[in-house]
Short mmCIF file of C-alpha atoms and ligand atoms in Angstrom, two decimals:
data_model
loop_
_atom_site.label_atom_id
_atom_site.label_comp_id
_atom_site.label_asym_id
_atom_site.label_seq_id
_atom_site.Cartn_x
_atom_site.Cartn_y
_atom_site.Cartn_z
CA MET A 43 2.02 36.97 -17.10
CA ASN A 44 -0.31 35.21 -19.19
CA PHE A 45 -2.28 32.53 -17.97
CA SER A 46 -3.93 31.02 -21.19
CA PHE A 47 -3.03 27.53 -23.24
CA THR A 48 -2.11 28.03 -26.30
CA GLU A 49 -4.78 27.03 -29.08
CA GLU A 50 -2.86 23.66 -30.21
CA GLN A 51 -2.75 23.05 -26.01
CA GLU A 52 -6.38 23.41 -25.79
CA TYR A 53 -6.87 21.24 -28.39
CA PHE A 54 -4.78 18.25 -27.31
CA ARG A 55 -6.78 19.10 -23.68
CA LYS A 56 -10.06 18.31 -25.44
CA MET A 57 -8.75 15.14 -27.49
CA LEU A 58 -7.40 13.27 -24.38
CA GLN A 59 -10.70 14.73 -21.93
CA GLU A 60 -12.84 12.60 -24.91
CA PHE A 61 -10.35 10.03 -24.89
CA ALA A 62 -10.65 9.95 -21.14
CA LYS A 63 -14.02 10.22 -20.74
CA GLU A 64 -14.52 7.60 -23.55
CA GLU A 65 -12.52 5.15 -23.34
CA LEU A 66 -10.91 5.08 -20.08
CA LEU A 67 -13.29 5.99 -17.14
CA PRO A 68 -15.59 2.97 -17.78
CA HIS A 69 -12.69 0.59 -17.63
CA TYR A 70 -10.77 2.07 -14.57
CA THR A 71 -11.80 -0.27 -11.73
CA LYS A 72 -11.35 -3.35 -14.57
CA TRP A 73 -7.98 -3.48 -14.67
CA ASP A 74 -7.48 -3.28 -10.80
CA ARG A 75 -10.12 -6.10 -10.39
CA GLU A 76 -8.69 -8.08 -12.74
CA GLY A 77 -4.85 -7.16 -11.87
CA VAL A 78 -3.99 -6.78 -15.32
CA THR A 79 -1.42 -4.03 -16.84
CA PRO A 80 -3.62 -3.02 -20.09
CA ARG A 81 -0.81 -3.05 -22.52
CA HIS A 82 -3.18 -1.82 -25.36
CA LEU A 83 -3.89 1.30 -23.62
CA TRP A 84 0.20 2.02 -23.33
CA LYS A 85 0.07 1.82 -27.20
CA LYS A 86 -3.02 3.84 -27.62
CA LEU A 87 -1.40 6.49 -25.53
CA GLY A 88 1.41 5.98 -28.03
CA GLU A 89 -1.15 6.37 -30.93
CA LEU A 90 -2.14 9.48 -29.19
CA GLY A 91 1.15 11.16 -28.96
CA VAL A 92 1.04 11.16 -25.00
CA ASN A 93 4.12 8.90 -24.65
CA GLY A 94 6.43 10.79 -26.62
CA LEU A 95 6.15 14.04 -25.66
CA ARG A 96 9.09 14.71 -24.20
CA ILE A 97 10.89 12.73 -26.71
CA PRO A 98 12.19 14.78 -29.89
CA VAL A 99 10.48 14.14 -33.56
CA GLU A 100 13.88 12.41 -34.90
CA TYR A 101 13.29 9.52 -32.07
CA GLY A 102 9.50 9.43 -32.81
CA GLY A 103 8.17 11.53 -30.40
CA SER A 104 6.75 15.09 -30.81
CA GLY A 105 9.26 17.23 -28.67
CA ALA A 106 6.16 18.99 -27.13
CA ASP A 107 6.95 21.05 -24.19
CA CYS A 108 6.58 20.34 -20.34
CA VAL A 109 3.14 22.17 -19.79
CA THR A 110 1.75 19.98 -22.59
CA THR A 111 2.76 17.42 -20.84
CA GLY A 112 0.97 18.53 -17.50
CA ILE A 113 -1.88 18.61 -19.39
CA ALA A 114 -1.84 14.63 -20.28
CA ALA A 115 -0.95 14.24 -16.96
CA GLU A 116 -4.00 16.16 -15.37
CA GLU A 117 -6.57 14.56 -18.33
CA ILE A 118 -5.31 10.84 -18.23
CA GLY A 119 -5.85 11.31 -14.39
CA ARG A 120 -9.40 11.92 -14.80
CA GLY A 121 -10.20 8.92 -16.71
CA ASP A 122 -7.21 6.15 -15.50
CA PHE A 123 -5.13 7.39 -12.73
CA ASN A 124 -2.96 4.33 -13.25
CA LEU A 125 -2.34 5.19 -16.46
CA THR A 126 -0.82 8.01 -15.67
CA TYR A 127 2.29 6.35 -14.76
CA ALA A 128 2.57 6.23 -18.68
CA VAL A 129 2.98 9.92 -19.03
CA MET A 130 4.90 10.02 -16.23
CA LEU A 131 7.63 7.62 -16.73
CA ASN A 132 7.90 8.16 -20.45
CA ALA A 133 8.33 11.92 -19.96
CA LEU A 134 11.20 11.37 -17.07
CA ILE A 135 12.70 8.58 -18.94
CA GLY A 136 12.68 9.93 -22.33
CA GLU A 137 14.06 13.05 -21.13
CA ILE A 138 16.91 10.86 -19.23
CA ILE A 139 17.88 8.74 -22.33
CA ASN A 140 17.68 11.94 -24.60
CA ASN A 141 20.03 14.21 -22.67
CA HIS A 142 22.20 11.54 -21.64
CA ALA A 143 22.73 8.24 -23.40
CA ARG A 144 24.86 7.62 -26.13
CA GLU A 145 23.06 8.13 -29.90
CA GLU A 146 22.32 3.93 -30.39
CA LEU A 147 21.03 3.80 -27.43
CA LYS A 148 18.64 6.97 -28.21
CA ARG A 149 18.11 5.36 -31.69
CA GLU A 150 17.39 1.93 -29.86
CA TRP A 151 14.97 3.14 -27.09
CA LEU A 152 13.38 6.19 -27.47
CA PRO A 153 10.97 4.98 -31.06
CA GLN A 154 9.79 2.19 -29.00
CA ILE A 155 8.97 4.14 -26.01
CA ALA A 156 7.03 6.68 -27.94
CA SER A 157 4.96 4.08 -29.51
CA GLY A 158 4.14 2.08 -26.57
CA GLU A 159 6.02 -1.02 -27.74
CA LYS A 160 8.15 -0.75 -24.81
CA ILE A 161 7.46 -0.14 -20.97
CA VAL A 162 10.72 1.25 -19.21
CA GLY A 163 10.75 1.91 -15.36
CA ILE A 164 13.03 3.68 -13.07
CA ALA A 165 14.83 1.74 -10.31
CA ILE A 166 17.00 3.70 -7.44
CA THR A 167 15.18 2.71 -3.97
CA GLU A 168 16.59 -0.48 -2.36
CA PRO A 169 15.26 -2.20 1.22
CA ALA A 170 17.45 -0.10 2.98
CA ALA A 171 17.88 3.18 0.99
CA GLY A 172 14.52 5.00 0.08
CA THR A 173 14.75 8.85 1.08
CA ASP A 174 18.38 8.89 1.74
CA ALA A 175 18.74 7.54 -2.31
CA GLY A 176 22.37 8.25 -2.33
CA GLY A 177 23.20 5.27 0.34
CA ILE A 178 22.14 2.44 -2.19
CA LYS A 179 24.20 -0.61 -2.34
CA THR A 180 23.97 -2.21 -5.46
CA THR A 181 27.19 -2.08 -7.66
CA ALA A 182 28.32 -1.95 -11.01
CA VAL A 183 32.07 -3.03 -11.81
CA HIS A 184 33.68 -2.22 -15.05
CA LYS A 185 35.08 -5.64 -16.58
CA GLY A 186 36.04 -5.70 -20.04
CA ASN A 187 33.35 -4.16 -22.15
CA VAL A 188 30.63 -5.06 -19.73
CA TYR A 189 29.66 -3.77 -16.26
CA VAL A 190 28.52 -6.62 -13.66
CA LEU A 191 25.57 -5.29 -11.52
CA ASN A 192 24.98 -7.25 -8.30
CA GLY A 193 21.87 -5.77 -5.93
CA GLU A 194 18.24 -5.62 -5.28
CA LYS A 195 16.08 -2.80 -6.32
CA SER A 196 12.70 -2.26 -4.19
CA GLY A 197 9.05 -0.96 -4.60
CA ILE A 198 9.80 -0.29 -8.50
CA SER A 199 6.46 0.81 -10.75
CA VAL A 200 6.52 -1.53 -13.77
CA ALA A 201 8.49 -4.08 -12.35
CA THR A 202 6.18 -6.90 -13.46
CA CYS A 203 5.69 -5.75 -17.00
CA GLY A 204 8.83 -3.21 -17.72
CA ASP A 205 10.75 -3.90 -20.88
CA ALA A 206 13.74 -2.70 -19.46
CA PHE A 207 14.89 -0.39 -16.19
CA ILE A 208 17.44 2.37 -15.73
CA ILE A 209 19.00 0.90 -12.72
CA PHE A 210 21.08 3.06 -10.81
CA ALA A 211 24.21 1.31 -9.03
CA LYS A 212 27.71 2.56 -7.32
CA THR A 213 30.63 2.39 -9.57
CA ASP A 214 32.59 3.73 -6.94
CA PRO A 215 31.46 3.31 -3.39
CA GLU A 216 34.35 5.45 -1.81
CA LEU A 217 32.06 9.02 -3.56
CA GLY A 218 29.20 8.23 -1.93
CA ASN A 219 26.58 9.65 -3.93
CA ARG A 220 28.98 11.05 -5.86
CA GLY A 221 30.08 7.29 -7.17
CA ILE A 222 26.54 6.53 -8.72
CA SER A 223 25.92 5.78 -12.35
CA ALA A 224 23.17 4.63 -14.19
CA PHE A 225 22.31 1.83 -16.67
CA ILE A 226 19.74 0.86 -18.85
CA VAL A 227 19.11 -2.70 -18.29
CA PRO A 228 16.82 -4.60 -20.53
CA ALA A 229 14.59 -7.17 -17.91
CA ASN A 230 15.54 -10.35 -20.17
CA LEU A 231 19.33 -9.70 -19.78
CA PRO A 232 20.52 -13.30 -17.59
CA GLY A 233 20.48 -12.56 -13.79
CA VAL A 234 17.69 -9.97 -13.90
CA GLU A 235 14.81 -11.40 -11.69
CA CYS A 236 11.55 -9.14 -11.13
CA LYS A 237 8.94 -10.34 -8.60
CA GLY A 238 5.41 -8.07 -8.16
CA TYR A 239 4.06 -6.96 -4.72
CA GLU A 240 0.91 -7.09 -3.39
CA ASP A 241 -0.17 -3.73 -3.28
CA MET A 242 -3.31 -1.71 -1.57
CA GLY A 243 -3.56 0.38 -5.03
CA ASN A 244 -1.92 0.91 -8.41
CA ILE A 245 -2.58 -2.40 -9.45
CA PRO A 246 -2.19 -2.64 -12.87
CA VAL A 247 1.42 -0.64 -12.50
CA GLY A 248 2.69 -4.09 -11.01
CA ARG A 249 5.32 -2.41 -8.60
CA GLY A 250 7.59 -5.02 -7.24
CA SER A 251 11.77 -5.57 -6.44
CA ILE A 252 14.07 -6.23 -9.10
CA TYR A 253 16.98 -8.53 -8.41
CA LEU A 254 20.27 -8.42 -10.12
CA ASN A 255 22.81 -11.29 -9.81
CA ASP A 256 25.79 -10.89 -11.98
CA VAL A 257 24.05 -9.08 -14.71
CA GLU A 258 26.69 -8.30 -17.64
CA VAL A 259 25.38 -5.29 -19.08
CA PRO A 260 27.20 -3.74 -22.11
CA GLU A 261 29.38 -0.76 -21.33
CA GLU A 262 27.52 1.02 -23.99
CA TYR A 263 24.43 1.03 -22.04
CA LEU A 264 25.59 3.43 -19.11
CA ILE A 265 23.46 6.34 -19.49
CA GLY A 266 25.66 9.83 -18.81
CA LEU A 267 29.27 9.79 -17.65
CA GLU A 268 30.70 7.28 -14.90
CA ASN A 269 30.05 8.41 -11.31
CA LYS A 270 28.09 10.97 -12.19
CA GLY A 271 24.31 9.34 -12.91
CA PHE A 272 22.87 10.83 -9.95
CA SER A 273 23.67 14.55 -10.41
CA GLN A 274 22.58 14.56 -14.04
CA VAL A 275 19.24 12.62 -13.35
CA MET A 276 17.54 13.99 -10.48
CA ASN A 277 16.88 17.04 -11.99
CA GLY A 278 14.45 14.61 -14.07
CA PHE A 279 12.59 14.87 -10.78
CA ASP A 280 11.62 17.99 -11.02
CA LEU A 281 10.05 17.56 -13.94
CA SER A 282 8.23 13.76 -12.52
CA ARG A 283 7.19 15.51 -9.49
CA LEU A 284 5.10 18.56 -11.00
CA LEU A 285 3.37 15.68 -13.15
CA ILE A 286 2.70 13.60 -10.34
CA GLY A 287 0.52 16.56 -8.75
CA LEU A 288 -1.14 16.92 -11.83
CA GLN A 289 -1.93 13.09 -12.14
CA CYS A 290 -3.79 13.16 -8.51
CA VAL A 291 -5.52 16.43 -9.19
CA GLY A 292 -7.01 15.15 -12.46
CA ALA A 293 -8.02 11.83 -10.50
CA ALA A 294 -9.70 13.88 -7.55
CA SER A 295 -11.38 16.51 -9.57
CA GLN A 296 -12.99 13.24 -11.18
CA SER A 297 -14.05 12.35 -7.63
CA ILE A 298 -15.23 15.73 -7.06
CA ASP A 299 -17.17 16.26 -10.52
CA GLU A 300 -19.20 13.00 -9.68
CA THR A 301 -20.24 13.91 -6.07
CA ILE A 302 -21.32 17.34 -7.34
CA GLU A 303 -23.87 15.04 -9.53
CA HIS A 304 -24.46 12.87 -6.69
CA VAL A 305 -25.37 15.46 -3.93
CA LYS A 306 -27.84 17.53 -6.42
CA ALA A 307 -29.28 14.24 -6.88
CA ARG A 308 -29.38 12.76 -3.62
CA GLN A 309 -32.00 14.01 -0.94
CA SER A 310 -32.39 13.98 2.98
CA PHE A 311 -34.72 15.61 4.96
CA GLY A 312 -36.59 16.46 2.09
CA LYS A 313 -33.73 18.85 0.24
CA PRO A 314 -31.09 17.92 -2.12
CA LEU A 315 -27.78 17.20 0.12
CA ALA A 316 -26.23 20.26 -2.11
CA THR A 317 -28.18 22.57 -0.58
CA TYR A 318 -26.50 22.11 2.92
CA GLN A 319 -23.51 24.45 3.71
CA GLY A 320 -21.99 20.85 5.70
CA ILE A 321 -21.27 19.55 2.00
CA GLN A 322 -20.87 22.60 0.00
CA PHE A 323 -18.16 23.92 2.37
CA PRO A 324 -15.85 20.72 2.13
CA LEU A 325 -16.53 20.78 -1.69
CA VAL A 326 -15.30 24.48 -2.03
CA THR A 327 -12.22 23.54 0.13
CA HIS A 328 -11.08 20.86 -1.58
CA TYR A 329 -11.67 22.37 -5.12
CA THR A 330 -9.58 25.57 -3.94
CA GLN A 331 -6.73 23.16 -2.97
CA LEU A 332 -6.74 21.17 -6.17
CA GLU A 333 -6.69 25.00 -7.89
CA LEU A 334 -3.63 25.81 -6.01
CA ILE A 335 -1.75 22.84 -6.75
CA LYS A 336 -2.98 22.57 -10.53
CA TRP A 337 -1.45 26.19 -10.77
CA GLN A 338 1.37 26.02 -9.12
CA ALA A 339 2.21 22.80 -10.96
CA TYR A 340 1.55 24.48 -14.09
CA ARG A 341 3.86 27.02 -13.02
CA GLY A 342 6.73 25.04 -12.39
CA LEU A 343 6.22 23.26 -15.76
CA TRP A 344 6.68 26.85 -17.25
CA LEU A 345 9.84 27.68 -15.08
CA ARG A 346 11.23 24.11 -16.43
CA ASP A 347 10.14 24.75 -20.27
CA GLN A 348 12.17 28.47 -19.67
CA GLY A 349 14.99 27.21 -18.58
CA LEU A 350 14.47 28.59 -15.14
CA LYS A 351 15.09 27.11 -11.71
CA HIS A 352 11.87 25.22 -10.65
CA SER A 353 12.60 22.46 -7.62
CA LYS A 354 11.12 23.96 -4.71
CA GLU A 355 8.02 24.70 -6.92
CA SER A 356 8.05 21.19 -7.63
CA SER A 357 8.52 19.78 -4.41
CA SER A 358 5.79 22.24 -2.93
CA VAL A 359 3.46 20.12 -5.57
CA LYS A 360 4.60 16.98 -5.08
CA TRP A 361 4.44 17.28 -1.07
CA LEU A 362 0.67 19.11 -1.11
CA GLY A 363 -0.52 17.69 -4.48
CA PRO A 364 -0.94 14.15 -3.58
CA LYS A 365 -1.85 14.92 0.20
CA TYR A 366 -4.74 17.49 -1.03
CA SER A 367 -6.21 14.64 -3.40
CA VAL A 368 -6.25 12.30 -1.24
CA GLU A 369 -8.15 14.35 1.41
CA ALA A 370 -10.37 15.53 -1.36
CA ILE A 371 -11.47 11.78 -2.54
CA HIS A 372 -11.82 10.52 0.67
CA GLU A 373 -14.46 13.09 1.53
CA CYS A 374 -16.22 12.49 -1.59
CA LEU A 375 -16.10 9.15 -0.56
CA LEU A 376 -18.11 9.58 2.59
CA PHE A 377 -20.57 12.35 0.52
CA ASN A 378 -21.37 9.44 -1.51
CA GLY A 379 -22.43 7.06 0.99
CA HIS A 380 -22.27 3.50 1.74
CA TYR A 381 -22.31 2.46 -1.82
CA ALA A 382 -18.77 4.11 -2.39
CA TYR A 383 -17.61 1.89 0.44
CA THR A 384 -18.34 -0.75 -2.23
CA LYS A 385 -16.14 -1.58 -4.82
CA GLU A 386 -19.32 -0.76 -7.17
CA MET A 387 -17.99 3.12 -7.20
CA PRO A 388 -14.49 4.37 -8.19
CA HIS A 389 -13.73 6.38 -5.18
CA GLU A 390 -12.03 3.67 -2.68
CA GLN A 391 -10.12 2.64 -5.98
CA ARG A 392 -8.83 6.15 -6.57
CA LEU A 393 -8.26 7.08 -3.03
CA ARG A 394 -6.01 3.43 -2.59
CA ASP A 395 -4.23 4.50 -6.36
CA VAL A 396 -3.50 7.80 -5.38
CA ILE A 397 -2.30 7.20 -1.66
CA GLY A 398 1.02 5.41 -3.12
CA LEU A 399 2.42 8.77 -4.87
CA GLU A 400 2.23 10.09 -1.44
CA ILE A 401 5.20 7.65 -1.01
CA GLY A 402 6.59 6.97 -4.60
CA ASP A 403 9.16 9.82 -6.35
CA GLY A 404 9.62 11.34 -2.44
CA THR A 405 7.40 11.21 0.32
CA ALA A 406 6.09 14.96 2.04
CA GLN A 407 9.31 14.74 4.27
CA ALA A 408 11.59 14.11 1.30
CA ASN A 409 10.29 17.21 -0.77
CA MET A 410 10.22 19.45 2.65
CA MET A 411 14.05 18.72 3.00
CA VAL A 412 14.46 20.50 -1.04
CA ILE A 413 12.46 23.29 -0.23
CA ALA A 414 14.20 23.95 2.93
CA LYS A 415 17.79 23.50 1.46
CA ASP A 416 16.50 26.33 -1.16
CA ILE A 417 14.70 28.94 1.54
CA ILE A 418 16.88 28.31 4.65
CA GLY A 419 19.97 27.24 3.12
CA LYS A 420 21.91 24.30 2.06
CA GLU A 421 24.53 24.94 5.36
CA PHE A 422 21.28 23.80 7.57
CA ARG A 423 20.88 20.45 5.87
CA SER A 424 20.36 17.57 7.93
CA TYR A 425 22.33 14.97 5.51
C1 FAD B 584 3.72 3.81 -5.44
C2 FAD B 584 4.71 3.62 -5.45
C3 FAD B 584 5.77 3.70 -6.75
C4 FAD B 584 6.85 3.66 -6.63
N1 FAD B 584 7.72 3.97 -7.36
C5 FAD B 584 9.17 3.87 -7.65
C6 FAD B 584 9.98 3.56 -8.85
O1 FAD B 584 9.40 3.39 -9.92
N2 FAD B 584 11.40 3.48 -8.62
C7 FAD B 584 12.02 3.63 -7.50
O2 FAD B 584 12.96 3.54 -7.42
N3 FAD B 584 11.36 3.61 -6.22
C8 FAD B 584 9.82 3.99 -6.13
N4 FAD B 584 8.95 3.74 -4.89
C9 FAD B 584 9.64 4.04 -4.04
C10 FAD B 584 9.55 5.54 -3.33
O3 FAD B 584 10.26 6.45 -3.93
C11 FAD B 584 10.00 4.92 -1.97
O4 FAD B 584 9.47 4.51 -0.74
C12 FAD B 584 10.28 6.55 -1.09
O5 FAD B 584 11.70 7.42 -1.95
C13 FAD B 584 10.44 6.57 0.64
O6 FAD B 584 11.86 5.60 0.62
P1 FAD B 584 11.26 4.39 1.92
O7 FAD B 584 9.93 3.68 1.21
O8 FAD B 584 12.52 3.41 1.99
O9 FAD B 584 11.00 5.10 3.21
P2 FAD B 584 11.96 5.51 4.32
O10 FAD B 584 13.03 6.14 3.27
O11 FAD B 584 12.68 4.53 5.06
O12 FAD B 584 11.05 6.99 4.76
C14 FAD B 584 10.38 6.11 6.35
C15 FAD B 584 9.75 7.58 6.45
O13 FAD B 584 10.50 8.42 7.12
C16 FAD B 584 10.48 9.55 6.79
N5 FAD B 584 12.24 10.14 6.70
C17 FAD B 584 13.16 9.36 6.05
N6 FAD B 584 14.17 10.57 6.20
C18 FAD B 584 13.20 11.53 6.83
C19 FAD B 584 14.29 12.83 7.93
N7 FAD B 584 15.59 12.79 7.41
N8 FAD B 584 13.25 13.46 8.12
C20 FAD B 584 11.84 13.35 8.67
N9 FAD B 584 11.49 12.07 8.12
C21 FAD B 584 11.91 11.29 7.31
C22 FAD B 584 9.93 9.59 5.42
O14 FAD B 584 9.11 10.76 5.00
C23 FAD B 584 9.21 8.60 5.84
O15 FAD B 584 7.42 9.07 5.97
C24 FAD B 584 7.86 3.70 -5.22
C25 FAD B 584 7.12 3.74 -3.95
C26 FAD B 584 5.67 3.65 -4.16
C27 FAD B 584 4.65 3.53 -2.68
#
């Protein structure tokens, strides 16, 4: 057993720690207040090598391992939680395109994702199919040398700013979730329309719906095999769920650090707040819970790097990581008193932002189903 990071990983962490502190944290609330996606920061992450971590060197990335990608998720999460979507989406989508797309698609999209020039989202959820992702209704009909897509995707991150989306559609509705295929669909194709939501958090991520009306997608834009999209791509969620755990832990740890400084300085009844066990013990509880999630996440990423099974580890991090992080940030907000209830301090935004990932990429219940299937048995599945 070896719990240490390599020298290269430690160096990478230190570089990102400084970047997050100096260049992200001071502007974290700005993008939320202004309601803009800071595209220049996606490009900056490209320059720092963060977008291309799971993209091979020959396609403009660095071909780093999953543990290193986790470090990026955690450290960027400390500076700007919303920018961690770049780490998570680019790792997930970089892997999907690299593992399953044709050579021409890899050459076209991967270098642009790695550099941050292009933002690519992933669209599975629909108005009537979320947790039950196999129940999607969007169709893709093969006609000549194109697939014609029709349907509606909902709740999609980067809907308002994405240059393309990996869209899941039924190519053989008779086959249930075995009849689903994945396509890369540029947002500027005729018939694609994206509309943003007024979300409570993750404002700079620009979540929204994507409407597909007779969208003609060139057949080369099919990713992987026809009717196999679901099974081929689902494995990617074992990665994104581990990264999400670390993104949330990063944001919550930042709130804890800021709160420790506050309770040391703030006096009540003639003593610093930090003196009271009513303050100490909750902070210790949150710290301990976040540490447990962090190490379970790195363990899951390490297992993935070794090519070993890690679905239940990933789902455990996904259902408890955002939950513990939300609880920690909530308590930090309270310990900072009434000023933390204003928009002058970042805790209220962190709380709104992190809650989103209690739902996005699978709710607690969806992830518990994955763990139950493993530890209780497939034959007791309810779906
Ligand atoms: C911030 C954010 C970002 C997102 N980004 C994306 C994205 O980029 N791409 C994308 O495709 N989707 C995205 N989503 C959508 C997300 O994946 C879905 O919202 C999620 O899978 C849940 O689906 P649903 O909202 O339809 O809820 P439902 O599936 O209707 O579930 C509603 C509630 O019932 C529970 N539930 C459902 N089935 C069961 C069961 N069998 N047993 C017990 N409880 C159950 C759920 O856990 C949930 O609490 C995002 C959502 C959010 C909030």
